[in-house]
GROMACS .gro file of C-alpha atoms in nm:
model
  127
    1UNK     CA    1  -0.942  -0.346   1.286
    2UNK     CA    2  -0.774  -0.642   1.410
    3UNK     CA    3  -0.448  -0.763   1.237
    4UNK     CA    4  -0.597  -1.064   1.035
    5UNK     CA    5  -0.879  -0.859   0.877
    6UNK     CA    6  -0.607  -0.548   0.841
    7UNK     CA    7  -0.411  -0.810   0.584
    8UNK     CA    8  -0.709  -0.951   0.456
    9UNK     CA    9  -0.858  -0.633   0.327
   10UNK     CA   10  -0.532  -0.480   0.210
   11UNK     CA   11  -0.470  -0.814   0.006
   12UNK     CA   12  -0.827  -0.809  -0.137
   13UNK     CA   13  -0.784  -0.460  -0.239
   14UNK     CA   14  -0.448  -0.472  -0.409
   15UNK     CA   15  -0.514  -0.802  -0.599
   16UNK     CA   16  -0.861  -0.608  -0.691
   17UNK     CA   17  -0.656  -0.347  -0.904
   18UNK     CA   18  -0.541  -0.401  -1.276
   19UNK     CA   19  -0.179  -0.570  -1.358
   20UNK     CA   20  -0.096  -0.664  -0.951
   21UNK     CA   21   0.087  -0.942  -0.880
   22UNK     CA   22   0.166  -1.085  -0.559
   23UNK     CA   23   0.546  -1.169  -0.478
   24UNK     CA   24   0.761  -1.279  -0.208
   25UNK     CA   25   1.116  -1.085  -0.244
   26UNK     CA   26   1.188  -1.084   0.086
   27UNK     CA   27   1.104  -1.453   0.190
   28UNK     CA   28   0.836  -1.616   0.329
   29UNK     CA   29   0.583  -1.450   0.568
   30UNK     CA   30   0.622  -1.111   0.375
   31UNK     CA   31   0.356  -1.061   0.091
   32UNK     CA   32   0.445  -0.769  -0.168
   33UNK     CA   33   0.223  -0.640  -0.431
   34UNK     CA   34   0.366  -0.501  -0.747
   35UNK     CA   35   0.179  -0.303  -1.049
   36UNK     CA   36   0.439  -0.333  -1.313
   37UNK     CA   37   0.751  -0.485  -1.155
   38UNK     CA   38   0.693  -0.131  -0.881
   39UNK     CA   39   0.631  -0.249  -0.485
   40UNK     CA   40   0.308  -0.075  -0.350
   41UNK     CA   41   0.175  -0.254  -0.051
   42UNK     CA   42   0.368  -0.520   0.181
   43UNK     CA   43   0.157  -0.707   0.476
   44UNK     CA   44   0.400  -0.882   0.666
   45UNK     CA   45   0.459  -0.902   1.089
   46UNK     CA   46   0.689  -0.704   1.267
   47UNK     CA   47   0.718  -0.896   1.641
   48UNK     CA   48   0.425  -1.070   1.581
   49UNK     CA   49   0.170  -0.790   1.512
   50UNK     CA   50   0.025  -0.807   1.151
   51UNK     CA   51   0.151  -0.479   0.958
   52UNK     CA   52   0.049  -0.332   0.644
   53UNK     CA   53   0.386  -0.086   0.445
   54UNK     CA   54   0.229   0.124   0.203
   55UNK     CA   55   0.357   0.397  -0.029
   56UNK     CA   56   0.198   0.737   0.048
   57UNK     CA   57   0.239   1.083  -0.062
   58UNK     CA   58   0.416   1.262   0.180
   59UNK     CA   59   0.233   1.518   0.289
   60UNK     CA   60  -0.038   1.300   0.324
   61UNK     CA   61   0.158   1.010   0.503
   62UNK     CA   62   0.289   1.264   0.753
   63UNK     CA   63  -0.096   1.383   0.820
   64UNK     CA   64  -0.175   1.028   0.921
   65UNK     CA   65   0.140   0.977   1.129
   66UNK     CA   66   0.036   1.287   1.315
   67UNK     CA   67  -0.322   1.208   1.369
   68UNK     CA   68  -0.354   0.827   1.408
   69UNK     CA   69  -0.136   0.602   1.694
   70UNK     CA   70  -0.193   0.314   1.415
   71UNK     CA   71   0.029   0.505   1.136
   72UNK     CA   72   0.397   0.528   1.137
   73UNK     CA   73   0.674   0.641   0.946
   74UNK     CA   74   0.729   0.282   0.720
   75UNK     CA   75   0.906   0.007   0.883
   76UNK     CA   76   1.229  -0.046   0.693
   77UNK     CA   77   1.134   0.216   0.421
   78UNK     CA   78   1.204   0.541   0.340
   79UNK     CA   79   1.045   0.709   0.609
   80UNK     CA   80   0.910   0.997   0.358
   81UNK     CA   81   0.731   0.783   0.093
   82UNK     CA   82   0.594   0.521   0.310
   83UNK     CA   83   0.387   0.447   0.600
   84UNK     CA   84   0.275   0.148   0.826
   85UNK     CA   85  -0.043   0.025   0.926
   86UNK     CA   86  -0.099  -0.142   1.246
   87UNK     CA   87  -0.406  -0.305   1.403
   88UNK     CA   88  -0.611  -0.082   1.613
   89UNK     CA   89  -0.949   0.095   1.680
   90UNK     CA   90  -0.824   0.460   1.417
   91UNK     CA   91  -0.807   0.223   1.158
   92UNK     CA   92  -1.133   0.081   0.948
   93UNK     CA   93  -1.185  -0.080   0.599
   94UNK     CA   94  -1.263   0.261   0.400
   95UNK     CA   95  -0.918   0.379   0.527
   96UNK     CA   96  -0.747   0.040   0.447
   97UNK     CA   97  -0.872   0.098   0.109
   98UNK     CA   98  -0.810   0.427  -0.012
   99UNK     CA   99  -0.452   0.378   0.133
  100UNK     CA  100  -0.402   0.092  -0.103
  101UNK     CA  101  -0.537   0.252  -0.393
  102UNK     CA  102  -0.361   0.583  -0.308
  103UNK     CA  103  -0.030   0.373  -0.316
  104UNK     CA  104  -0.147   0.202  -0.669
  105UNK     CA  105  -0.209   0.546  -0.832
  106UNK     CA  106   0.104   0.697  -0.718
  107UNK     CA  107   0.313   0.425  -0.819
  108UNK     CA  108   0.138   0.378  -1.165
  109UNK     CA  109   0.157   0.766  -1.207
  110UNK     CA  110   0.526   0.717  -1.208
  111UNK     CA  111   0.557   0.480  -1.471
  112UNK     CA  112   0.628   0.574  -1.822
  113UNK     CA  113   0.313   0.630  -1.975
  114UNK     CA  114   0.346   0.310  -2.237
  115UNK     CA  115   0.366   0.098  -1.921
  116UNK     CA  116   0.066   0.218  -1.694
  117UNK     CA  117  -0.211  -0.052  -1.646
  118UNK     CA  118  -0.446   0.247  -1.623
  119UNK     CA  119  -0.490   0.662  -1.635
  120UNK     CA  120  -0.406   0.717  -1.269
  121UNK     CA  121  -0.594   1.046  -1.297
  122UNK     CA  122  -0.907   0.859  -1.422
  123UNK     CA  123  -0.871   0.544  -1.296
  124UNK     CA  124  -0.956   0.435  -1.641
  125UNK     CA  125  -0.806   0.106  -1.818
  126UNK     CA  126  -0.556   0.188  -2.087
  127UNK     CA  127  -0.498  -0.060  -2.411
   0.00000   0.00000   0.00000
């Protein structure tokens, strides 16, 4: 997957989830996707290369870092809880969509129940 497609898939997937807002708290060039004010994905460039930072459960992130050259510990983030995706043949649309949805679910699960836009286990909207 090339860098433009990586950003496009991550953005499309994030914005398709309930209660997501796109922000730029780090200035131009870095788009941050938040649910109820909590960041779960960031798209930006590192030395001219498009990257995506995602929240990830530590065991899952460690396995991805071990198995895929395009996945590294989170750039400028907590290295245990965040990963960085870079363009390459090991990344495909399904993987990016799944990782964005998983990042969203992790953040939602950590929110107080009254603030959750969805049930993170059943993936159903809450009233």
